[in-house]
Amino acid sequence: MKLKINGGEYVLDGEYSVYEAAKAAGLEVTREIIAADVNGETKELSHPVKDGDEITLLTFKDEGGQRTFNHTASHILAQAVKRLYPTTKLTIGPSIEDGFYYDFDSEISFGPSELEKIEAEMKKIVKENLRIERFTLPREEAIKLMEEKEEPYKVLLIARVPEGEEISFYKQGEFTDLCAGPHLFSTGAVKAFKLTQCTGAYWEGNSSNKQLQRVYGTAFPSKEELNEYLAMVEEARKRDHNKIGREMGYFTTVDVIGQGLPILLPKGARVIQQLQRFVEDEEEKRGWLLTKTPYMAKRELYKISGHWDHYLDGMFVLGDPDDYTKDCYALRPMTCPFQYQAYLNKARSYRDLPLRYNETSTLFRNEDSGEMHGLIRVRQFTISEGHLMCRPDQLEEEFKNCLDLAMFMLKTVGLYDDVSFRFSQWDPKDTKKYIGTQEDWDEAQGTMKRILDDLGVKYKIGIGEAAFYGPKLDIQIKNVFGKEDTLITIQIDQFIAQKFGMEYTDKDGTKKNPYIIHRTSIGCYERTLALMIEKYAGAMPLWLAPTQVKILPISDNYLDYAEEVAAKYKEAGLRVEVDTRSEKIGYKIREAQLEKVPYMLIVGEKEQAENLVSVRSRSEGELGQMSVEDFCKRAIEEKISKAIK
């Protein structure tokens, strides 16, 4: 049997597991080795190998190794819950990027004291060092086993396994769970863990299903690594935009208005205003044409686009959707079908393309209540949306330009280093979610893959994450809690133009349907504001700061001079405030520091006499005295350059 292990080639006789093969090949298999990549799939070390296998041994530092470790921790959690609360029903318990979770159907409410008990029981299970064994069963026997254990959710999951696909279980001590794996050798390898929270979660993410309890946790091979991670999380929580954004007066929410409908206070509104102006100006430079379209439309528009059939649950409908004797309207969840009407306003030639429409669009989506979070996920939001109609021969260049615009925006606001890329594809096992045929999707995804590969974009593939009308590049970002959301998206659409009758006359006189690129340039403004608050802990770069300069007179004797200086700076285009309160200068300085104003200018007798300001920079500290004109020049240059300090 020929094998490749960690790049080396080996010939072995007999039958081996991954672990045994590595040992037989003379490799050092230390305790740090916890899983293996076998032909591109993560497998446990007990997985049997066959001739021709290519194997890479994995540690906790590897993505596959970390997933295996966390998944084992989720089973230890489930075993502990079943020991303490035997009537609890098990559902799913996957590994996630920063740990794991398990969803439980239990009459017991898992509050802080229950989580402590569960954690203590998990420690016992780890100490018992139970061997983890995999086995498979035929469908009927698998269902019977889970029925005997009174696990209805597992029975349902088994029934959904496609015919001919293996049904596997993992056993550790008295505990057995339906699972595809992989897992560690034993429970004893999970040396350090912490249950972090319990939240509500609907079965299969559907709000019409029963609400479950989702227990989150994180796990590491050592206590030192766990403590380091928990300290990092605690520090990150201090930057939670939902906390400091409210404390600093960026936004608020009000119960009588509704969940997911935030009010932007003057500071938050000012930042978004600056972002919108910047985005619209930059898009205009790049050939985008601004449109303004209605916030709502009749159901007939959404029927043409497919949103009525594929997205109705996510829309706010005004009227009875099933009563066709009366008009029924819906607030727009996206702008594309509206901007198509601008294209259809007159006949188009191949010479008119590419045609780029952009819009600062307010959209409405009926998100589940459990999904709401500050400004990151809301029900009304504003987005830098655009739709580009082009010929097939223009598609690659235009997609590249859309991506270049998005990257420019991310770099300007300082979020570029925090994002990752996901190539979101359709799920061929669930074709009801999409329009188009297998051949259509193969063509669209093949086109997009070629473009992304030619551009050298490093991406992960997200099966089932495509829009119903086409594949997309999602630019992903995490908040301070590690929750990942899409910030910017660029989509290729080869289907919708035909549905709307969008055509152009080609060089040969024939009518053809344009390709469409759906894109955002900076994404949702509310989400971008939230992420910037977290990134900068509320200390916005000068060009975006709600107040760029705060002038602090030492006493009331210098108020007139302070106002005179402020007037000059306002005329120059700076956002300036004067602290007119009769407070000591130390108090004024501390207040300005808490507001995280980029510059504080202290003025007193000498400053007034010599036309000076004493400058304190948020990022550089004391800068000493400058003339009124010199500081103005410095601040304007920083504003124009959009420097991040």
PDB file of N, CA, C and O in Angstrom, residues 342-410:
ATOM      1  N   ALA A 342     -35.525  51.470 -14.519  1.00  0.00           N
ATOM      2  CA  ALA A 342     -34.756  52.574 -15.109  1.00  0.00           C
ATOM      3  C   ALA A 342     -34.099  52.108 -16.411  1.00  0.00           C
ATOM      4  O   ALA A 342     -34.056  52.846 -17.411  1.00  0.00           O
ATOM      5  N   TYR A 343     -33.601  50.878 -16.415  1.00  0.00           N
ATOM      6  CA  TYR A 343     -33.012  50.310 -17.636  1.00  0.00           C
ATOM      7  C   TYR A 343     -34.069  50.185 -18.729  1.00  0.00           C
ATOM      8  O   TYR A 343     -33.827  50.472 -19.910  1.00  0.00           O
ATOM      9  N   LEU A 344     -35.268  49.763 -18.319  1.00  0.00           N
ATOM     10  CA  LEU A 344     -36.353  49.531 -19.271  1.00  0.00           C
ATOM     11  C   LEU A 344     -37.017  50.825 -19.747  1.00  0.00           C
ATOM     12  O   LEU A 344     -37.941  50.780 -20.570  1.00  0.00           O
ATOM     13  N   ASN A 345     -36.549  51.958 -19.264  1.00  0.00           N
ATOM     14  CA  ASN A 345     -37.169  53.247 -19.599  1.00  0.00           C
ATOM     15  C   ASN A 345     -37.074  53.565 -21.092  1.00  0.00           C
ATOM     16  O   ASN A 345     -37.893  54.308 -21.631  1.00  0.00           O
ATOM     17  N   LYS A 346     -36.077  52.988 -21.761  1.00  0.00           N
ATOM     18  CA  LYS A 346     -35.953  53.199 -23.207  1.00  0.00           C
ATOM     19  C   LYS A 346     -35.174  52.034 -23.814  1.00  0.00           C
ATOM     20  O   LYS A 346     -34.571  51.227 -23.099  1.00  0.00           O
ATOM     21  N   ALA A 347     -35.186  51.961 -25.119  1.00  0.00           N
ATOM     22  CA  ALA A 347     -34.467  50.892 -25.810  1.00  0.00           C
ATOM     23  C   ALA A 347     -32.962  51.070 -25.617  1.00  0.00           C
ATOM     24  O   ALA A 347     -32.455  52.197 -25.570  1.00  0.00           O
ATOM     25  N   ARG A 348     -32.254  49.936 -25.523  1.00  0.00           N
ATOM     26  CA  ARG A 348     -30.811  49.982 -25.268  1.00  0.00           C
ATOM     27  C   ARG A 348     -30.033  49.316 -26.408  1.00  0.00           C
ATOM     28  O   ARG A 348     -30.472  48.316 -26.983  1.00  0.00           O
ATOM     29  N   SER A 349     -28.862  49.873 -26.672  1.00  0.00           N
ATOM     30  CA  SER A 349     -27.940  49.320 -27.657  1.00  0.00           C
ATOM     31  C   SER A 349     -26.709  48.781 -26.938  1.00  0.00           C
ATOM     32  O   SER A 349     -26.445  49.136 -25.781  1.00  0.00           O
ATOM     33  N   TYR A 350     -25.943  47.951 -27.635  1.00  0.00           N
ATOM     34  CA  TYR A 350     -24.688  47.444 -27.064  1.00  0.00           C
ATOM     35  C   TYR A 350     -23.759  48.596 -26.706  1.00  0.00           C
ATOM     36  O   TYR A 350     -22.910  48.482 -25.824  1.00  0.00           O
ATOM     37  N   ARG A 351     -23.933  49.763 -27.392  1.00  0.00           N
ATOM     38  CA  ARG A 351     -23.081  50.919 -27.102  1.00  0.00           C
ATOM     39  C   ARG A 351     -23.407  51.541 -25.741  1.00  0.00           C
ATOM     40  O   ARG A 351     -22.586  52.260 -25.175  1.00  0.00           O
ATOM     41  N   ASP A 352     -24.631  51.290 -25.231  1.00  0.00           N
ATOM     42  CA  ASP A 352     -25.036  51.853 -23.930  1.00  0.00           C
ATOM     43  C   ASP A 352     -24.409  51.114 -22.753  1.00  0.00           C
ATOM     44  O   ASP A 352     -24.482  51.589 -21.613  1.00  0.00           O
ATOM     45  N   LEU A 353     -23.852  49.948 -23.027  1.00  0.00           N
ATOM     46  CA  LEU A 353     -23.358  49.101 -21.941  1.00  0.00           C
ATOM     47  C   LEU A 353     -21.851  49.226 -21.802  1.00  0.00           C
ATOM     48  O   LEU A 353     -21.149  49.415 -22.802  1.00  0.00           O
ATOM     49  N   PRO A 354     -21.328  49.136 -20.592  1.00  0.00           N
ATOM     50  CA  PRO A 354     -22.046  48.855 -19.338  1.00  0.00           C
ATOM     51  C   PRO A 354     -22.844  50.069 -18.852  1.00  0.00           C
ATOM     52  O   PRO A 354     -22.426  51.214 -19.039  1.00  0.00           O
ATOM     53  N   LEU A 355     -23.975  49.776 -18.214  1.00  0.00           N
ATOM     54  CA  LEU A 355     -24.812  50.810 -17.616  1.00  0.00           C
ATOM     55  C   LEU A 355     -24.851  50.561 -16.118  1.00  0.00           C
ATOM     56  O   LEU A 355     -25.293  49.500 -15.664  1.00  0.00           O
ATOM     57  N   ARG A 356     -24.343  51.536 -15.358  1.00  0.00           N
ATOM     58  CA  ARG A 356     -24.165  51.345 -13.915  1.00  0.00           C
ATOM     59  C   ARG A 356     -25.113  52.262 -13.145  1.00  0.00           C
ATOM     60  O   ARG A 356     -24.985  53.478 -13.212  1.00  0.00           O
ATOM     61  N   TYR A 357     -26.024  51.662 -12.385  1.00  0.00           N
ATOM     62  CA  TYR A 357     -26.941  52.427 -11.534  1.00  0.00           C
ATOM     63  C   TYR A 357     -26.581  52.204 -10.070  1.00  0.00           C
ATOM     64  O   TYR A 357     -26.442  51.054  -9.633  1.00  0.00           O
ATOM     65  N   ASN A 358     -26.443  53.291  -9.321  1.00  0.00           N
ATOM     66  CA  ASN A 358     -26.220  53.164  -7.877  1.00  0.00           C
ATOM     67  C   ASN A 358     -27.324  53.902  -7.132  1.00  0.00           C
ATOM     68  O   ASN A 358     -28.019  54.743  -7.694  1.00  0.00           O
ATOM     69  N   GLU A 359     -27.486  53.566  -5.867  1.00  0.00           N
ATOM     70  CA  GLU A 359     -28.511  54.208  -5.050  1.00  0.00           C
ATOM     71  C   GLU A 359     -28.190  54.021  -3.572  1.00  0.00           C
ATOM     72  O   GLU A 359     -27.751  52.936  -3.163  1.00  0.00           O
ATOM     73  N   THR A 360     -28.401  55.053  -2.796  1.00  0.00           N
ATOM     74  CA  THR A 360     -28.357  54.932  -1.340  1.00  0.00           C
ATOM     75  C   THR A 360     -29.754  54.482  -0.924  1.00  0.00           C
ATOM     76  O   THR A 360     -30.674  55.289  -0.848  1.00  0.00           O
ATOM     77  N   SER A 361     -29.898  53.183  -0.722  1.00  0.00           N
ATOM     78  CA  SER A 361     -31.222  52.554  -0.623  1.00  0.00           C
ATOM     79  C   SER A 361     -31.576  52.210   0.814  1.00  0.00           C
ATOM     80  O   SER A 361     -30.805  51.533   1.503  1.00  0.00           O
ATOM     81  N   THR A 362     -32.760  52.647   1.243  1.00  0.00           N
ATOM     82  CA  THR A 362     -33.311  52.195   2.515  1.00  0.00           C
ATOM     83  C   THR A 362     -34.143  50.950   2.237  1.00  0.00           C
ATOM     84  O   THR A 362     -35.039  50.961   1.387  1.00  0.00           O
ATOM     85  N   LEU A 363     -33.811  49.864   2.933  1.00  0.00           N
ATOM     86  CA  LEU A 363     -34.444  48.562   2.709  1.00  0.00           C
ATOM     87  C   LEU A 363     -35.097  48.056   3.987  1.00  0.00           C
ATOM     88  O   LEU A 363     -34.774  48.504   5.092  1.00  0.00           O
ATOM     89  N   PHE A 364     -35.991  47.082   3.816  1.00  0.00           N
ATOM     90  CA  PHE A 364     -36.764  46.544   4.947  1.00  0.00           C
ATOM     91  C   PHE A 364     -36.783  45.021   4.856  1.00  0.00           C
ATOM     92  O   PHE A 364     -37.209  44.462   3.839  1.00  0.00           O
ATOM     93  N   ARG A 365     -36.344  44.362   5.918  1.00  0.00           N
ATOM     94  CA  ARG A 365     -36.356  42.894   5.943  1.00  0.00           C
ATOM     95  C   ARG A 365     -36.890  42.416   7.287  1.00  0.00           C
ATOM     96  O   ARG A 365     -36.453  42.874   8.341  1.00  0.00           O
ATOM     97  N   ASN A 366     -37.800  41.477   7.228  1.00  0.00           N
ATOM     98  CA  ASN A 366     -38.482  40.988   8.428  1.00  0.00           C
ATOM     99  C   ASN A 366     -37.636  39.911   9.106  1.00  0.00           C
ATOM    100  O   ASN A 366     -37.961  38.726   9.068  1.00  0.00           O
ATOM    101  N   GLU A 367     -36.551  40.339   9.727  1.00  0.00           N
ATOM    102  CA  GLU A 367     -35.643  39.424  10.411  1.00  0.00           C
ATOM    103  C   GLU A 367     -36.322  38.841  11.658  1.00  0.00           C
ATOM    104  O   GLU A 367     -37.157  39.486  12.293  1.00  0.00           O
ATOM    105  N   ASP A 368     -35.941  37.600  12.013  1.00  0.00           N
ATOM    106  CA  ASP A 368     -36.446  37.000  13.247  1.00  0.00           C
ATOM    107  C   ASP A 368     -35.990  37.818  14.449  1.00  0.00           C
ATOM    108  O   ASP A 368     -34.876  38.357  14.464  1.00  0.00           O
ATOM    109  N   SER A 369     -36.823  37.870  15.477  1.00  0.00           N
ATOM    110  CA  SER A 369     -36.498  38.674  16.660  1.00  0.00           C
ATOM    111  C   SER A 369     -35.209  38.208  17.323  1.00  0.00           C
ATOM    112  O   SER A 369     -34.454  39.008  17.867  1.00  0.00           O
ATOM    113  N   GLY A 370     -34.935  36.910  17.265  1.00  0.00           N
ATOM    114  CA  GLY A 370     -33.730  36.389  17.890  1.00  0.00           C
ATOM    115  C   GLY A 370     -32.454  36.760  17.169  1.00  0.00           C
ATOM    116  O   GLY A 370     -31.359  36.583  17.704  1.00  0.00           O
ATOM    117  N   GLU A 371     -32.587  37.285  15.938  1.00  0.00           N
ATOM    118  CA  GLU A 371     -31.419  37.652  15.146  1.00  0.00           C
ATOM    119  C   GLU A 371     -31.006  39.106  15.342  1.00  0.00           C
ATOM    120  O   GLU A 371     -29.940  39.517  14.903  1.00  0.00           O
ATOM    121  N   MET A 372     -31.870  39.922  15.969  1.00  0.00           N
ATOM    122  CA  MET A 372     -31.571  41.348  16.118  1.00  0.00           C
ATOM    123  C   MET A 372     -30.347  41.574  17.006  1.00  0.00           C
ATOM    124  O   MET A 372     -30.200  40.915  18.027  1.00  0.00           O
ATOM    125  N   HIS A 373     -29.498  42.499  16.609  1.00  0.00           N
ATOM    126  CA  HIS A 373     -28.343  42.839  17.452  1.00  0.00           C
ATOM    127  C   HIS A 373     -27.867  44.243  17.116  1.00  0.00           C
ATOM    128  O   HIS A 373     -27.236  44.470  16.070  1.00  0.00           O
ATOM    129  N   GLY A 374     -28.200  45.203  17.994  1.00  0.00           N
ATOM    130  CA  GLY A 374     -27.696  46.566  17.843  1.00  0.00           C
ATOM    131  C   GLY A 374     -27.927  47.128  16.460  1.00  0.00           C
ATOM    132  O   GLY A 374     -29.047  47.160  15.949  1.00  0.00           O
ATOM    133  N   LEU A 375     -26.828  47.561  15.818  1.00  0.00           N
ATOM    134  CA  LEU A 375     -26.885  48.079  14.455  1.00  0.00           C
ATOM    135  C   LEU A 375     -26.439  47.045  13.430  1.00  0.00           C
ATOM    136  O   LEU A 375     -26.507  47.294  12.227  1.00  0.00           O
ATOM    137  N   ILE A 376     -25.997  45.884  13.901  1.00  0.00           N
ATOM    138  CA  ILE A 376     -25.439  44.901  12.977  1.00  0.00           C
ATOM    139  C   ILE A 376     -26.525  44.164  12.207  1.00  0.00           C
ATOM    140  O   ILE A 376     -26.397  43.907  11.016  1.00  0.00           O
ATOM    141  N   ARG A 377     -27.604  43.807  12.871  1.00  0.00           N
ATOM    142  CA  ARG A 377     -28.724  43.154  12.184  1.00  0.00           C
ATOM    143  C   ARG A 377     -30.007  43.837  12.605  1.00  0.00           C
ATOM    144  O   ARG A 377     -30.400  43.761  13.770  1.00  0.00           O
ATOM    145  N   VAL A 378     -30.623  44.524  11.649  1.00  0.00           N
ATOM    146  CA  VAL A 378     -31.796  45.348  11.927  1.00  0.00           C
ATOM    147  C   VAL A 378     -32.860  45.090  10.856  1.00  0.00           C
ATOM    148  O   VAL A 378     -32.616  44.410   9.858  1.00  0.00           O
ATOM    149  N   ARG A 379     -34.043  45.668  11.062  1.00  0.00           N
ATOM    150  CA  ARG A 379     -35.150  45.436  10.122  1.00  0.00           C
ATOM    151  C   ARG A 379     -35.291  46.559   9.091  1.00  0.00           C
ATOM    152  O   ARG A 379     -35.890  46.357   8.050  1.00  0.00           O
ATOM    153  N   GLN A 380     -34.785  47.726   9.396  1.00  0.00           N
ATOM    154  CA  GLN A 380     -34.704  48.810   8.411  1.00  0.00           C
ATOM    155  C   GLN A 380     -33.258  49.276   8.372  1.00  0.00           C
ATOM    156  O   GLN A 380     -32.663  49.553   9.413  1.00  0.00           O
ATOM    157  N   PHE A 381     -32.703  49.357   7.169  1.00  0.00           N
ATOM    158  CA  PHE A 381     -31.296  49.747   7.058  1.00  0.00           C
ATOM    159  C   PHE A 381     -31.069  50.416   5.708  1.00  0.00           C
ATOM    160  O   PHE A 381     -31.902  50.341   4.797  1.00  0.00           O
ATOM    161  N   THR A 382     -29.934  51.070   5.603  1.00  0.00           N
ATOM    162  CA  THR A 382     -29.581  51.786   4.378  1.00  0.00           C
ATOM    163  C   THR A 382     -28.301  51.197   3.809  1.00  0.00           C
ATOM    164  O   THR A 382     -27.353  50.924   4.551  1.00  0.00           O
ATOM    165  N   ILE A 383     -28.286  51.017   2.498  1.00  0.00           N
ATOM    166  CA  ILE A 383     -27.196  50.267   1.877  1.00  0.00           C
ATOM    167  C   ILE A 383     -26.686  51.007   0.641  1.00  0.00           C
ATOM    168  O   ILE A 383     -27.434  51.726  -0.028  1.00  0.00           O
ATOM    169  N   SER A 384     -25.413  50.850   0.354  1.00  0.00           N
ATOM    170  CA  SER A 384     -24.807  51.441  -0.850  1.00  0.00           C
ATOM    171  C   SER A 384     -24.983  50.448  -2.003  1.00  0.00           C
ATOM    172  O   SER A 384     -24.084  49.701  -2.341  1.00  0.00           O
ATOM    173  N   GLU A 385     -26.171  50.452  -2.589  1.00  0.00           N
ATOM    174  CA  GLU A 385     -26.546  49.398  -3.536  1.00  0.00           C
ATOM    175  C   GLU A 385     -26.305  49.836  -4.972  1.00  0.00           C
ATOM    176  O   GLU A 385     -26.378  51.021  -5.298  1.00  0.00           O
ATOM    177  N   GLY A 386     -26.031  48.870  -5.836  1.00  0.00           N
ATOM    178  CA  GLY A 386     -25.841  49.180  -7.239  1.00  0.00           C
ATOM    179  C   GLY A 386     -26.112  47.979  -8.120  1.00  0.00           C
ATOM    180  O   GLY A 386     -25.938  46.830  -7.693  1.00  0.00           O
ATOM    181  N   HIS A 387     -26.561  48.245  -9.352  1.00  0.00           N
ATOM    182  CA  HIS A 387     -26.803  47.189 -10.335  1.00  0.00           C
ATOM    183  C   HIS A 387     -26.212  47.621 -11.660  1.00  0.00           C
ATOM    184  O   HIS A 387     -26.422  48.756 -12.109  1.00  0.00           O
ATOM    185  N   LEU A 388     -25.479  46.704 -12.256  1.00  0.00           N
ATOM    186  CA  LEU A 388     -24.693  47.008 -13.441  1.00  0.00           C
ATOM    187  C   LEU A 388     -25.102  46.055 -14.556  1.00  0.00           C
ATOM    188  O   LEU A 388     -25.032  44.835 -14.389  1.00  0.00           O
ATOM    189  N   MET A 389     -25.576  46.608 -15.666  1.00  0.00           N
ATOM    190  CA  MET A 389     -25.956  45.809 -16.821  1.00  0.00           C
ATOM    191  C   MET A 389     -24.823  45.860 -17.845  1.00  0.00           C
ATOM    192  O   MET A 389     -24.340  46.943 -18.195  1.00  0.00           O
ATOM    193  N   CYS A 390     -24.406  44.682 -18.311  1.00  0.00           N
ATOM    194  CA  CYS A 390     -23.258  44.652 -19.216  1.00  0.00           C
ATOM    195  C   CYS A 390     -23.376  43.509 -20.216  1.00  0.00           C
ATOM    196  O   CYS A 390     -24.188  42.596 -20.055  1.00  0.00           O
ATOM    197  N   ARG A 391     -22.532  43.556 -21.243  1.00  0.00           N
ATOM    198  CA  ARG A 391     -22.422  42.465 -22.203  1.00  0.00           C
ATOM    199  C   ARG A 391     -21.554  41.363 -21.607  1.00  0.00           C
ATOM    200  O   ARG A 391     -20.718  41.634 -20.728  1.00  0.00           O
ATOM    201  N   PRO A 392     -21.683  40.119 -22.089  1.00  0.00           N
ATOM    202  CA  PRO A 392     -20.843  39.035 -21.559  1.00  0.00           C
ATOM    203  C   PRO A 392     -19.355  39.334 -21.649  1.00  0.00           C
ATOM    204  O   PRO A 392     -18.593  38.983 -20.744  1.00  0.00           O
ATOM    205  N   ASP A 393     -18.915  39.999 -22.725  1.00  0.00           N
ATOM    206  CA  ASP A 393     -17.488  40.281 -22.881  1.00  0.00           C
ATOM    207  C   ASP A 393     -16.992  41.354 -21.914  1.00  0.00           C
ATOM    208  O   ASP A 393     -15.783  41.556 -21.759  1.00  0.00           O
ATOM    209  N   GLN A 394     -17.929  42.063 -21.251  1.00  0.00           N
ATOM    210  CA  GLN A 394     -17.557  43.104 -20.286  1.00  0.00           C
ATOM    211  C   GLN A 394     -17.598  42.605 -18.844  1.00  0.00           C
ATOM    212  O   GLN A 394     -17.156  43.317 -17.934  1.00  0.00           O
ATOM    213  N   LEU A 395     -18.143  41.406 -18.645  1.00  0.00           N
ATOM    214  CA  LEU A 395     -18.442  40.929 -17.292  1.00  0.00           C
ATOM    215  C   LEU A 395     -17.210  40.880 -16.396  1.00  0.00           C
ATOM    216  O   LEU A 395     -17.226  41.378 -15.264  1.00  0.00           O
ATOM    217  N   GLU A 396     -16.129  40.300 -16.876  1.00  0.00           N
ATOM    218  CA  GLU A 396     -14.954  40.121 -16.025  1.00  0.00           C
ATOM    219  C   GLU A 396     -14.364  41.463 -15.596  1.00  0.00           C
ATOM    220  O   GLU A 396     -14.044  41.664 -14.423  1.00  0.00           O
ATOM    221  N   GLU A 397     -14.229  42.392 -16.545  1.00  0.00           N
ATOM    222  CA  GLU A 397     -13.647  43.694 -16.224  1.00  0.00           C
ATOM    223  C   GLU A 397     -14.539  44.467 -15.251  1.00  0.00           C
ATOM    224  O   GLU A 397     -14.054  45.106 -14.309  1.00  0.00           O
ATOM    225  N   GLU A 398     -15.865  44.390 -15.452  1.00  0.00           N
ATOM    226  CA  GLU A 398     -16.781  45.115 -14.577  1.00  0.00           C
ATOM    227  C   GLU A 398     -16.821  44.502 -13.184  1.00  0.00           C
ATOM    228  O   GLU A 398     -16.903  45.221 -12.178  1.00  0.00           O
ATOM    229  N   PHE A 399     -16.767  43.184 -13.108  1.00  0.00           N
ATOM    230  CA  PHE A 399     -16.708  42.530 -11.786  1.00  0.00           C
ATOM    231  C   PHE A 399     -15.435  42.953 -11.061  1.00  0.00           C
ATOM    232  O   PHE A 399     -15.459  43.261  -9.866  1.00  0.00           O
ATOM    233  N   LYS A 400     -14.337  42.971 -11.784  1.00  0.00           N
ATOM    234  CA  LYS A 400     -13.059  43.400 -11.201  1.00  0.00           C
ATOM    235  C   LYS A 400     -13.169  44.821 -10.664  1.00  0.00           C
ATOM    236  O   LYS A 400     -12.678  45.124  -9.566  1.00  0.00           O
ATOM    237  N   ASN A 401     -13.823  45.701 -11.424  1.00  0.00           N
ATOM    238  CA  ASN A 401     -13.976  47.091 -10.986  1.00  0.00           C
ATOM    239  C   ASN A 401     -14.849  47.195  -9.741  1.00  0.00           C
ATOM    240  O   ASN A 401     -14.599  48.028  -8.864  1.00  0.00           O
ATOM    241  N   CYS A 402     -15.899  46.368  -9.671  1.00  0.00           N
ATOM    242  CA  CYS A 402     -16.755  46.364  -8.476  1.00  0.00           C
ATOM    243  C   CYS A 402     -15.968  45.914  -7.249  1.00  0.00           C
ATOM    244  O   CYS A 402     -16.122  46.477  -6.154  1.00  0.00           O
ATOM    245  N   LEU A 403     -15.141  44.889  -7.433  1.00  0.00           N
ATOM    246  CA  LEU A 403     -14.320  44.409  -6.322  1.00  0.00           C
ATOM    247  C   LEU A 403     -13.279  45.447  -5.929  1.00  0.00           C
ATOM    248  O   LEU A 403     -13.018  45.660  -4.737  1.00  0.00           O
ATOM    249  N   ASP A 404     -12.703  46.126  -6.916  1.00  0.00           N
ATOM    250  CA  ASP A 404     -11.729  47.184  -6.632  1.00  0.00           C
ATOM    251  C   ASP A 404     -12.374  48.313  -5.830  1.00  0.00           C
ATOM    252  O   ASP A 404     -11.771  48.842  -4.889  1.00  0.00           O
ATOM    253  N   LEU A 405     -13.609  48.668  -6.177  1.00  0.00           N
ATOM    254  CA  LEU A 405     -14.334  49.704  -5.441  1.00  0.00           C
ATOM    255  C   LEU A 405     -14.558  49.275  -3.999  1.00  0.00           C
ATOM    256  O   LEU A 405     -14.334  50.061  -3.059  1.00  0.00           O
ATOM    257  N   ALA A 406     -15.000  48.028  -3.802  1.00  0.00           N
ATOM    258  CA  ALA A 406     -15.249  47.532  -2.445  1.00  0.00           C
ATOM    259  C   ALA A 406     -13.968  47.533  -1.617  1.00  0.00           C
ATOM    260  O   ALA A 406     -13.966  47.937  -0.447  1.00  0.00           O
ATOM    261  N   MET A 407     -12.861  47.096  -2.211  1.00  0.00           N
ATOM    262  CA  MET A 407     -11.589  47.062  -1.488  1.00  0.00           C
ATOM    263  C   MET A 407     -11.117  48.473  -1.150  1.00  0.00           C
ATOM    264  O   MET A 407     -10.573  48.719  -0.067  1.00  0.00           O
ATOM    265  N   PHE A 408     -11.325  49.407  -2.068  1.00  0.00           N
ATOM    266  CA  PHE A 408     -10.963  50.800  -1.809  1.00  0.00           C
ATOM    267  C   PHE A 408     -11.735  51.337  -0.608  1.00  0.00           C
ATOM    268  O   PHE A 408     -11.171  52.014   0.265  1.00  0.00           O
ATOM    269  N   MET A 409     -13.028  51.046  -0.560  1.00  0.00           N
ATOM    270  CA  MET A 409     -13.855  51.497   0.558  1.00  0.00           C
ATOM    271  C   MET A 409     -13.374  50.888   1.878  1.00  0.00           C
ATOM    272  O   MET A 409     -13.251  51.578   2.900  1.00  0.00           O
ATOM    273  N   LEU A 410     -13.119  49.586   1.870  1.00  0.00           N
ATOM    274  CA  LEU A 410     -12.685  48.895   3.086  1.00  0.00           C
ATOM    275  C   LEU A 410     -11.357  49.453   3.597  1.00  0.00           C
ATOM    276  O   LEU A 410     -11.165  49.627   4.803  1.00  0.00           O
TER     277      LEU A 410
END
